[in-house]
């Protein structure tokens, strides 16, 4: 047996220290993963409607106009939830607000499964949207407040990973339920139509999210703000690296909270344009991210592919494959964003989206027939499918991740939180505009609709080149 070096700790102590550190990290990872279930439900609830759209239309006998209002209703709820989430979390705690979101997700899943009419379906979609908005704010904030600095970046990426995973799982479940029911969303499975099962399946991850929220601690920052220093000390002892001076960490948090500036709208004002230039750039980035039409793929792809002659089962299978590509692209972005930089990824992604959207527009221009008789020739159908997958990949490795990274970095410290919320609100509004307009626009001219999306992708290139500063490797303080 090899003897320990003189002065070194005993091997048994070293092993126990290593085991303790691994156990500590595992505990922190579980906490972050449990909180990221909110992101999973964010992605799931946002995209699950995709598989149910045609089933809803046939069941209620409604057209594209009513359908677009039902699909986009969740986005209006999301804007409300996002605005209220911060106030709720500060007054009632992060965990209680997570539990509220879980309850709303569960209620929405149950309500959309058994809607008596199209109006009530829209109402339940709004409630689900409120939960999305809450989850989009509370989960990343909680993870940032609980995670130790050494692993904060990696744990923060759980939220984005959970969102794209939720999108993928929702499409996979939609396809599986559709196949089990007989290949049509209006076919029955155990006496209930397939589209109803698709929407109702959300109750399961909502229940898991609620149970997880009972097993994780409250944010130490909230506990300190509410004067519960004993519980805050216990939470910090559990999550901070072994050997950390917990009393010093509490003092640091108290100092930051006492001195931090809470921005007001007047802090964003400046110049003739009303808002500071950097705020307009953040709003522009958010709007471009949505105006390239990405959520058409995630909200309407089953309707889109059926409108060019692909049957319901195959259209749902395409939704699964594009969601899988979305995951791959997100992983690429996470790997490259700190190595390559934000601007290069955004520029390459914009060029790729412009080309592939143009290819799709060309292919869709060959659509013949209308309604259930519409179809594309084999060549154009192949081009459209390949273009759609490459387009999703280009978005996922660039604008899908880069915009959120930039919004967290590009604003000066004094206005960061408020400016980010303004830019995020612009993103929800832009998302709603694209979502509510697509069905009507596709009825008007599907090819021209994709030409418009391609033009926005093309315009995003000079926007990035002339307006976006590279933030790779810079501290937040360097941003002003």
mmCIF file with all atom_site columns, C-alpha atoms in Angstrom, residues 185-361:
data_model
loop_
_atom_site.group_PDB
_atom_site.id
_atom_site.type_symbol
_atom_site.label_atom_id
_atom_site.label_alt_id
_atom_site.label_comp_id
_atom_site.label_asym_id
_atom_site.label_entity_id
_atom_site.label_seq_id
_atom_site.pdbx_PDB_ins_code
_atom_site.Cartn_x
_atom_site.Cartn_y
_atom_site.Cartn_z
_atom_site.occupancy
_atom_site.B_iso_or_equiv
_atom_site.pdbx_formal_charge
_atom_site.auth_seq_id
_atom_site.auth_comp_id
_atom_site.auth_asym_id
_atom_site.auth_atom_id
_atom_site.pdbx_PDB_model_num
ATOM 1   C CA . UNK A 1 185 ? -56.605 13.571 -34.017 1.00 0.00 ? 185 UNK A CA 1
ATOM 2   C CA . UNK A 1 186 ? -60.417 13.202 -34.021 1.00 0.00 ? 186 UNK A CA 1
ATOM 3   C CA . UNK A 1 187 ? -60.265 9.426  -33.649 1.00 0.00 ? 187 UNK A CA 1
ATOM 4   C CA . UNK A 1 188 ? -61.136 8.089  -30.214 1.00 0.00 ? 188 UNK A CA 1
ATOM 5   C CA . UNK A 1 189 ? -58.881 6.487  -27.623 1.00 0.00 ? 189 UNK A CA 1
ATOM 6   C CA . UNK A 1 190 ? -60.642 5.057  -24.558 1.00 0.00 ? 190 UNK A CA 1
ATOM 7   C CA . UNK A 1 191 ? -63.745 7.054  -25.518 1.00 0.00 ? 191 UNK A CA 1
ATOM 8   C CA . UNK A 1 192 ? -61.943 10.408 -25.797 1.00 0.00 ? 192 UNK A CA 1
ATOM 9   C CA . UNK A 1 193 ? -60.646 12.055 -28.965 1.00 0.00 ? 193 UNK A CA 1
ATOM 10  C CA . UNK A 1 194 ? -56.866 12.000 -29.502 1.00 0.00 ? 194 UNK A CA 1
ATOM 11  C CA . UNK A 1 195 ? -56.521 15.806 -29.473 1.00 0.00 ? 195 UNK A CA 1
ATOM 12  C CA . UNK A 1 196 ? -58.141 15.891 -26.018 1.00 0.00 ? 196 UNK A CA 1
ATOM 13  C CA . UNK A 1 197 ? -55.604 13.377 -24.690 1.00 0.00 ? 197 UNK A CA 1
ATOM 14  C CA . UNK A 1 198 ? -52.807 15.501 -26.187 1.00 0.00 ? 198 UNK A CA 1
ATOM 15  C CA . UNK A 1 199 ? -53.870 18.574 -24.216 1.00 0.00 ? 199 UNK A CA 1
ATOM 16  C CA . UNK A 1 200 ? -54.767 16.637 -21.067 1.00 0.00 ? 200 UNK A CA 1
ATOM 17  C CA . UNK A 1 201 ? -51.419 14.810 -20.880 1.00 0.00 ? 201 UNK A CA 1
ATOM 18  C CA . UNK A 1 202 ? -49.909 18.030 -19.525 1.00 0.00 ? 202 UNK A CA 1
ATOM 19  C CA . UNK A 1 203 ? -51.454 17.278 -16.131 1.00 0.00 ? 203 UNK A CA 1
ATOM 20  C CA . UNK A 1 204 ? -48.783 14.607 -15.494 1.00 0.00 ? 204 UNK A CA 1
ATOM 21  C CA . UNK A 1 205 ? -45.655 16.833 -15.707 1.00 0.00 ? 205 UNK A CA 1
ATOM 22  C CA . UNK A 1 206 ? -47.635 19.565 -13.906 1.00 0.00 ? 206 UNK A CA 1
ATOM 23  C CA . UNK A 1 207 ? -48.221 17.175 -11.011 1.00 0.00 ? 207 UNK A CA 1
ATOM 24  C CA . UNK A 1 208 ? -44.522 16.198 -10.999 1.00 0.00 ? 208 UNK A CA 1
ATOM 25  C CA . UNK A 1 209 ? -43.541 19.877 -10.971 1.00 0.00 ? 209 UNK A CA 1
ATOM 26  C CA . UNK A 1 210 ? -45.809 20.498 -7.983  1.00 0.00 ? 210 UNK A CA 1
ATOM 27  C CA . UNK A 1 211 ? -44.341 17.533 -6.080  1.00 0.00 ? 211 UNK A CA 1
ATOM 28  C CA . UNK A 1 212 ? -40.776 18.625 -6.860  1.00 0.00 ? 212 UNK A CA 1
ATOM 29  C CA . UNK A 1 213 ? -41.542 22.121 -5.562  1.00 0.00 ? 213 UNK A CA 1
ATOM 30  C CA . UNK A 1 214 ? -42.359 20.550 -2.182  1.00 0.00 ? 214 UNK A CA 1
ATOM 31  C CA . UNK A 1 215 ? -38.925 18.917 -2.054  1.00 0.00 ? 215 UNK A CA 1
ATOM 32  C CA . UNK A 1 216 ? -36.674 21.928 -2.717  1.00 0.00 ? 216 UNK A CA 1
ATOM 33  C CA . UNK A 1 217 ? -35.753 24.819 -0.386  1.00 0.00 ? 217 UNK A CA 1
ATOM 34  C CA . UNK A 1 218 ? -36.830 28.420 -0.602  1.00 0.00 ? 218 UNK A CA 1
ATOM 35  C CA . UNK A 1 219 ? -34.397 30.881 -2.180  1.00 0.00 ? 219 UNK A CA 1
ATOM 36  C CA . UNK A 1 220 ? -31.912 32.184 0.422   1.00 0.00 ? 220 UNK A CA 1
ATOM 37  C CA . UNK A 1 221 ? -32.252 35.672 -1.065  1.00 0.00 ? 221 UNK A CA 1
ATOM 38  C CA . UNK A 1 222 ? -36.013 35.662 -0.382  1.00 0.00 ? 222 UNK A CA 1
ATOM 39  C CA . UNK A 1 223 ? -35.492 34.250 3.127   1.00 0.00 ? 223 UNK A CA 1
ATOM 40  C CA . UNK A 1 224 ? -32.969 36.998 3.929   1.00 0.00 ? 224 UNK A CA 1
ATOM 41  C CA . UNK A 1 225 ? -35.294 39.687 2.547   1.00 0.00 ? 225 UNK A CA 1
ATOM 42  C CA . UNK A 1 226 ? -38.100 38.388 4.762   1.00 0.00 ? 226 UNK A CA 1
ATOM 43  C CA . UNK A 1 227 ? -35.834 38.256 7.849   1.00 0.00 ? 227 UNK A CA 1
ATOM 44  C CA . UNK A 1 228 ? -35.617 34.467 8.194   1.00 0.00 ? 228 UNK A CA 1
ATOM 45  C CA . UNK A 1 229 ? -31.828 34.321 8.576   1.00 0.00 ? 229 UNK A CA 1
ATOM 46  C CA . UNK A 1 230 ? -31.817 30.903 10.278  1.00 0.00 ? 230 UNK A CA 1
ATOM 47  C CA . UNK A 1 231 ? -33.465 29.165 7.319   1.00 0.00 ? 231 UNK A CA 1
ATOM 48  C CA . UNK A 1 232 ? -31.337 31.164 4.872   1.00 0.00 ? 232 UNK A CA 1
ATOM 49  C CA . UNK A 1 233 ? -28.194 29.979 6.654   1.00 0.00 ? 233 UNK A CA 1
ATOM 50  C CA . UNK A 1 234 ? -29.352 26.359 6.473   1.00 0.00 ? 234 UNK A CA 1
ATOM 51  C CA . UNK A 1 235 ? -30.128 26.607 2.721   1.00 0.00 ? 235 UNK A CA 1
ATOM 52  C CA . UNK A 1 236 ? -26.785 28.277 1.981   1.00 0.00 ? 236 UNK A CA 1
ATOM 53  C CA . UNK A 1 237 ? -24.972 25.601 3.993   1.00 0.00 ? 237 UNK A CA 1
ATOM 54  C CA . UNK A 1 238 ? -26.638 22.950 1.835   1.00 0.00 ? 238 UNK A CA 1
ATOM 55  C CA . UNK A 1 239 ? -25.966 24.602 -1.544  1.00 0.00 ? 239 UNK A CA 1
ATOM 56  C CA . UNK A 1 240 ? -22.688 26.495 -1.185  1.00 0.00 ? 240 UNK A CA 1
ATOM 57  C CA . UNK A 1 241 ? -19.362 24.708 -1.623  1.00 0.00 ? 241 UNK A CA 1
ATOM 58  C CA . UNK A 1 242 ? -17.991 23.015 1.502   1.00 0.00 ? 242 UNK A CA 1
ATOM 59  C CA . UNK A 1 243 ? -15.848 25.428 3.499   1.00 0.00 ? 243 UNK A CA 1
ATOM 60  C CA . UNK A 1 244 ? -17.742 28.554 2.425   1.00 0.00 ? 244 UNK A CA 1
ATOM 61  C CA . UNK A 1 245 ? -18.078 31.236 5.116   1.00 0.00 ? 245 UNK A CA 1
ATOM 62  C CA . UNK A 1 246 ? -21.878 31.257 5.310   1.00 0.00 ? 246 UNK A CA 1
ATOM 63  C CA . UNK A 1 247 ? -22.105 34.280 7.607   1.00 0.00 ? 247 UNK A CA 1
ATOM 64  C CA . UNK A 1 248 ? -19.987 36.249 5.131   1.00 0.00 ? 248 UNK A CA 1
ATOM 65  C CA . UNK A 1 249 ? -22.252 35.149 2.246   1.00 0.00 ? 249 UNK A CA 1
ATOM 66  C CA . UNK A 1 250 ? -25.323 36.323 4.167   1.00 0.00 ? 250 UNK A CA 1
ATOM 67  C CA . UNK A 1 251 ? -23.622 39.651 4.830   1.00 0.00 ? 251 UNK A CA 1
ATOM 68  C CA . UNK A 1 252 ? -22.743 39.974 1.142   1.00 0.00 ? 252 UNK A CA 1
ATOM 69  C CA . UNK A 1 253 ? -26.338 39.303 0.072   1.00 0.00 ? 253 UNK A CA 1
ATOM 70  C CA . UNK A 1 254 ? -27.670 41.773 2.650   1.00 0.00 ? 254 UNK A CA 1
ATOM 71  C CA . UNK A 1 255 ? -25.246 44.442 1.421   1.00 0.00 ? 255 UNK A CA 1
ATOM 72  C CA . UNK A 1 256 ? -26.226 43.935 -2.232  1.00 0.00 ? 256 UNK A CA 1
ATOM 73  C CA . UNK A 1 257 ? -29.926 44.046 -1.397  1.00 0.00 ? 257 UNK A CA 1
ATOM 74  C CA . UNK A 1 258 ? -29.476 47.232 0.625   1.00 0.00 ? 258 UNK A CA 1
ATOM 75  C CA . UNK A 1 259 ? -27.534 49.044 -2.086  1.00 0.00 ? 259 UNK A CA 1
ATOM 76  C CA . UNK A 1 260 ? -29.052 47.717 -5.329  1.00 0.00 ? 260 UNK A CA 1
ATOM 77  C CA . UNK A 1 261 ? -30.850 50.213 -7.515  1.00 0.00 ? 261 UNK A CA 1
ATOM 78  C CA . UNK A 1 262 ? -34.430 49.446 -8.514  1.00 0.00 ? 262 UNK A CA 1
ATOM 79  C CA . UNK A 1 263 ? -34.824 51.032 -11.939 1.00 0.00 ? 263 UNK A CA 1
ATOM 80  C CA . UNK A 1 264 ? -37.894 52.967 -13.007 1.00 0.00 ? 264 UNK A CA 1
ATOM 81  C CA . UNK A 1 265 ? -39.187 53.650 -16.493 1.00 0.00 ? 265 UNK A CA 1
ATOM 82  C CA . UNK A 1 266 ? -37.626 57.121 -16.527 1.00 0.00 ? 266 UNK A CA 1
ATOM 83  C CA . UNK A 1 267 ? -34.203 55.435 -16.274 1.00 0.00 ? 267 UNK A CA 1
ATOM 84  C CA . UNK A 1 268 ? -34.805 53.929 -19.726 1.00 0.00 ? 268 UNK A CA 1
ATOM 85  C CA . UNK A 1 269 ? -35.603 57.256 -21.334 1.00 0.00 ? 269 UNK A CA 1
ATOM 86  C CA . UNK A 1 270 ? -33.151 59.177 -23.472 1.00 0.00 ? 270 UNK A CA 1
ATOM 87  C CA . UNK A 1 271 ? -32.745 60.838 -26.866 1.00 0.00 ? 271 UNK A CA 1
ATOM 88  C CA . UNK A 1 272 ? -35.326 61.815 -29.434 1.00 0.00 ? 272 UNK A CA 1
ATOM 89  C CA . UNK A 1 273 ? -36.587 58.264 -29.840 1.00 0.00 ? 273 UNK A CA 1
ATOM 90  C CA . UNK A 1 274 ? -37.969 58.231 -26.291 1.00 0.00 ? 274 UNK A CA 1
ATOM 91  C CA . UNK A 1 275 ? -35.930 55.269 -25.049 1.00 0.00 ? 275 UNK A CA 1
ATOM 92  C CA . UNK A 1 276 ? -32.189 54.837 -24.814 1.00 0.00 ? 276 UNK A CA 1
ATOM 93  C CA . UNK A 1 277 ? -30.647 53.393 -27.983 1.00 0.00 ? 277 UNK A CA 1
ATOM 94  C CA . UNK A 1 278 ? -29.542 50.216 -26.197 1.00 0.00 ? 278 UNK A CA 1
ATOM 95  C CA . UNK A 1 279 ? -33.134 49.558 -25.106 1.00 0.00 ? 279 UNK A CA 1
ATOM 96  C CA . UNK A 1 280 ? -34.367 49.887 -28.692 1.00 0.00 ? 280 UNK A CA 1
ATOM 97  C CA . UNK A 1 281 ? -31.641 47.445 -29.777 1.00 0.00 ? 281 UNK A CA 1
ATOM 98  C CA . UNK A 1 282 ? -32.843 44.944 -27.176 1.00 0.00 ? 282 UNK A CA 1
ATOM 99  C CA . UNK A 1 283 ? -36.432 45.364 -28.387 1.00 0.00 ? 283 UNK A CA 1
ATOM 100 C CA . UNK A 1 284 ? -35.242 44.970 -31.998 1.00 0.00 ? 284 UNK A CA 1
ATOM 101 C CA . UNK A 1 285 ? -33.412 41.733 -31.191 1.00 0.00 ? 285 UNK A CA 1
ATOM 102 C CA . UNK A 1 286 ? -36.535 40.352 -29.500 1.00 0.00 ? 286 UNK A CA 1
ATOM 103 C CA . UNK A 1 287 ? -38.775 41.303 -32.426 1.00 0.00 ? 287 UNK A CA 1
ATOM 104 C CA . UNK A 1 288 ? -36.436 39.861 -35.071 1.00 0.00 ? 288 UNK A CA 1
ATOM 105 C CA . UNK A 1 289 ? -36.246 36.616 -33.087 1.00 0.00 ? 289 UNK A CA 1
ATOM 106 C CA . UNK A 1 290 ? -40.013 36.177 -33.544 1.00 0.00 ? 290 UNK A CA 1
ATOM 107 C CA . UNK A 1 291 ? -40.575 37.809 -36.941 1.00 0.00 ? 291 UNK A CA 1
ATOM 108 C CA . UNK A 1 292 ? -38.494 35.135 -38.694 1.00 0.00 ? 292 UNK A CA 1
ATOM 109 C CA . UNK A 1 293 ? -41.544 32.930 -38.025 1.00 0.00 ? 293 UNK A CA 1
ATOM 110 C CA . UNK A 1 294 ? -39.970 30.262 -35.834 1.00 0.00 ? 294 UNK A CA 1
ATOM 111 C CA . UNK A 1 295 ? -43.067 29.613 -33.751 1.00 0.00 ? 295 UNK A CA 1
ATOM 112 C CA . UNK A 1 296 ? -45.075 28.772 -36.861 1.00 0.00 ? 296 UNK A CA 1
ATOM 113 C CA . UNK A 1 297 ? -43.051 25.560 -36.843 1.00 0.00 ? 297 UNK A CA 1
ATOM 114 C CA . UNK A 1 298 ? -43.729 24.841 -33.172 1.00 0.00 ? 298 UNK A CA 1
ATOM 115 C CA . UNK A 1 299 ? -47.380 25.951 -33.008 1.00 0.00 ? 299 UNK A CA 1
ATOM 116 C CA . UNK A 1 300 ? -48.732 25.184 -36.476 1.00 0.00 ? 300 UNK A CA 1
ATOM 117 C CA . UNK A 1 301 ? -46.476 22.658 -38.219 1.00 0.00 ? 301 UNK A CA 1
ATOM 118 C CA . UNK A 1 302 ? -49.160 19.956 -38.282 1.00 0.00 ? 302 UNK A CA 1
ATOM 119 C CA . UNK A 1 303 ? -51.579 22.433 -39.896 1.00 0.00 ? 303 UNK A CA 1
ATOM 120 C CA . UNK A 1 304 ? -48.828 23.705 -42.215 1.00 0.00 ? 304 UNK A CA 1
ATOM 121 C CA . UNK A 1 305 ? -47.855 20.284 -43.577 1.00 0.00 ? 305 UNK A CA 1
ATOM 122 C CA . UNK A 1 306 ? -51.450 19.124 -43.905 1.00 0.00 ? 306 UNK A CA 1
ATOM 123 C CA . UNK A 1 307 ? -52.144 22.269 -45.956 1.00 0.00 ? 307 UNK A CA 1
ATOM 124 C CA . UNK A 1 308 ? -49.675 21.000 -48.573 1.00 0.00 ? 308 UNK A CA 1
ATOM 125 C CA . UNK A 1 309 ? -51.049 17.458 -48.717 1.00 0.00 ? 309 UNK A CA 1
ATOM 126 C CA . UNK A 1 310 ? -49.216 15.566 -45.955 1.00 0.00 ? 310 UNK A CA 1
ATOM 127 C CA . UNK A 1 311 ? -51.517 13.425 -43.791 1.00 0.00 ? 311 UNK A CA 1
ATOM 128 C CA . UNK A 1 312 ? -52.040 13.992 -40.053 1.00 0.00 ? 312 UNK A CA 1
ATOM 129 C CA . UNK A 1 313 ? -49.764 11.171 -38.845 1.00 0.00 ? 313 UNK A CA 1
ATOM 130 C CA . UNK A 1 314 ? -46.836 12.175 -41.034 1.00 0.00 ? 314 UNK A CA 1
ATOM 131 C CA . UNK A 1 315 ? -47.272 15.862 -40.201 1.00 0.00 ? 315 UNK A CA 1
ATOM 132 C CA . UNK A 1 316 ? -46.996 15.030 -36.484 1.00 0.00 ? 316 UNK A CA 1
ATOM 133 C CA . UNK A 1 317 ? -43.933 12.884 -37.180 1.00 0.00 ? 317 UNK A CA 1
ATOM 134 C CA . UNK A 1 318 ? -42.344 15.881 -38.934 1.00 0.00 ? 318 UNK A CA 1
ATOM 135 C CA . UNK A 1 319 ? -43.103 17.935 -35.806 1.00 0.00 ? 319 UNK A CA 1
ATOM 136 C CA . UNK A 1 320 ? -41.203 15.359 -33.744 1.00 0.00 ? 320 UNK A CA 1
ATOM 137 C CA . UNK A 1 321 ? -38.181 15.479 -36.037 1.00 0.00 ? 321 UNK A CA 1
ATOM 138 C CA . UNK A 1 322 ? -38.005 19.295 -36.141 1.00 0.00 ? 322 UNK A CA 1
ATOM 139 C CA . UNK A 1 323 ? -38.248 19.370 -32.331 1.00 0.00 ? 323 UNK A CA 1
ATOM 140 C CA . UNK A 1 324 ? -35.340 16.928 -32.148 1.00 0.00 ? 324 UNK A CA 1
ATOM 141 C CA . UNK A 1 325 ? -33.331 19.173 -34.484 1.00 0.00 ? 325 UNK A CA 1
ATOM 142 C CA . UNK A 1 326 ? -34.180 22.059 -32.157 1.00 0.00 ? 326 UNK A CA 1
ATOM 143 C CA . UNK A 1 327 ? -32.543 20.194 -29.268 1.00 0.00 ? 327 UNK A CA 1
ATOM 144 C CA . UNK A 1 328 ? -29.427 19.483 -31.331 1.00 0.00 ? 328 UNK A CA 1
ATOM 145 C CA . UNK A 1 329 ? -29.143 23.135 -32.366 1.00 0.00 ? 329 UNK A CA 1
ATOM 146 C CA . UNK A 1 330 ? -29.551 24.309 -28.762 1.00 0.00 ? 330 UNK A CA 1
ATOM 147 C CA . UNK A 1 331 ? -26.733 22.007 -27.624 1.00 0.00 ? 331 UNK A CA 1
ATOM 148 C CA . UNK A 1 332 ? -24.514 23.418 -30.402 1.00 0.00 ? 332 UNK A CA 1
ATOM 149 C CA . UNK A 1 333 ? -25.290 26.956 -29.228 1.00 0.00 ? 333 UNK A CA 1
ATOM 150 C CA . UNK A 1 334 ? -24.488 26.165 -25.584 1.00 0.00 ? 334 UNK A CA 1
ATOM 151 C CA . UNK A 1 335 ? -21.125 24.703 -26.667 1.00 0.00 ? 335 UNK A CA 1
ATOM 152 C CA . UNK A 1 336 ? -20.195 27.552 -29.039 1.00 0.00 ? 336 UNK A CA 1
ATOM 153 C CA . UNK A 1 337 ? -21.675 30.740 -27.592 1.00 0.00 ? 337 UNK A CA 1
ATOM 154 C CA . UNK A 1 338 ? -18.735 31.393 -25.226 1.00 0.00 ? 338 UNK A CA 1
ATOM 155 C CA . UNK A 1 339 ? -16.127 30.168 -27.716 1.00 0.00 ? 339 UNK A CA 1
ATOM 156 C CA . UNK A 1 340 ? -17.234 31.705 -31.010 1.00 0.00 ? 340 UNK A CA 1
ATOM 157 C CA . UNK A 1 341 ? -19.143 34.687 -29.661 1.00 0.00 ? 341 UNK A CA 1
ATOM 158 C CA . UNK A 1 342 ? -22.689 36.009 -29.910 1.00 0.00 ? 342 UNK A CA 1
ATOM 159 C CA . UNK A 1 343 ? -22.401 38.078 -33.112 1.00 0.00 ? 343 UNK A CA 1
ATOM 160 C CA . UNK A 1 344 ? -20.839 35.367 -35.345 1.00 0.00 ? 344 UNK A CA 1
ATOM 161 C CA . UNK A 1 345 ? -23.483 32.821 -34.318 1.00 0.00 ? 345 UNK A CA 1
ATOM 162 C CA . UNK A 1 346 ? -26.292 35.321 -34.913 1.00 0.00 ? 346 UNK A CA 1
ATOM 163 C CA . UNK A 1 347 ? -24.910 36.332 -38.338 1.00 0.00 ? 347 UNK A CA 1
ATOM 164 C CA . UNK A 1 348 ? -24.461 32.742 -39.528 1.00 0.00 ? 348 UNK A CA 1
ATOM 165 C CA . UNK A 1 349 ? -27.900 31.811 -38.204 1.00 0.00 ? 349 UNK A CA 1
ATOM 166 C CA . UNK A 1 350 ? -29.547 34.789 -39.929 1.00 0.00 ? 350 UNK A CA 1
ATOM 167 C CA . UNK A 1 351 ? -27.950 33.905 -43.277 1.00 0.00 ? 351 UNK A CA 1
ATOM 168 C CA . UNK A 1 352 ? -28.963 30.265 -42.915 1.00 0.00 ? 352 UNK A CA 1
ATOM 169 C CA . UNK A 1 353 ? -32.544 31.184 -42.019 1.00 0.00 ? 353 UNK A CA 1
ATOM 170 C CA . UNK A 1 354 ? -32.831 33.631 -44.929 1.00 0.00 ? 354 UNK A CA 1
ATOM 171 C CA . UNK A 1 355 ? -31.716 30.965 -47.408 1.00 0.00 ? 355 UNK A CA 1
ATOM 172 C CA . UNK A 1 356 ? -33.865 28.146 -46.018 1.00 0.00 ? 356 UNK A CA 1
ATOM 173 C CA . UNK A 1 357 ? -36.967 30.326 -45.645 1.00 0.00 ? 357 UNK A CA 1
ATOM 174 C CA . UNK A 1 358 ? -36.478 31.380 -49.261 1.00 0.00 ? 358 UNK A CA 1
ATOM 175 C CA . UNK A 1 359 ? -36.232 27.721 -50.277 1.00 0.00 ? 359 UNK A CA 1
ATOM 176 C CA . UNK A 1 360 ? -39.458 26.953 -48.404 1.00 0.00 ? 360 UNK A CA 1
ATOM 177 C CA . UNK A 1 361 ? -41.206 29.917 -50.047 1.00 0.00 ? 361 UNK A CA 1
#
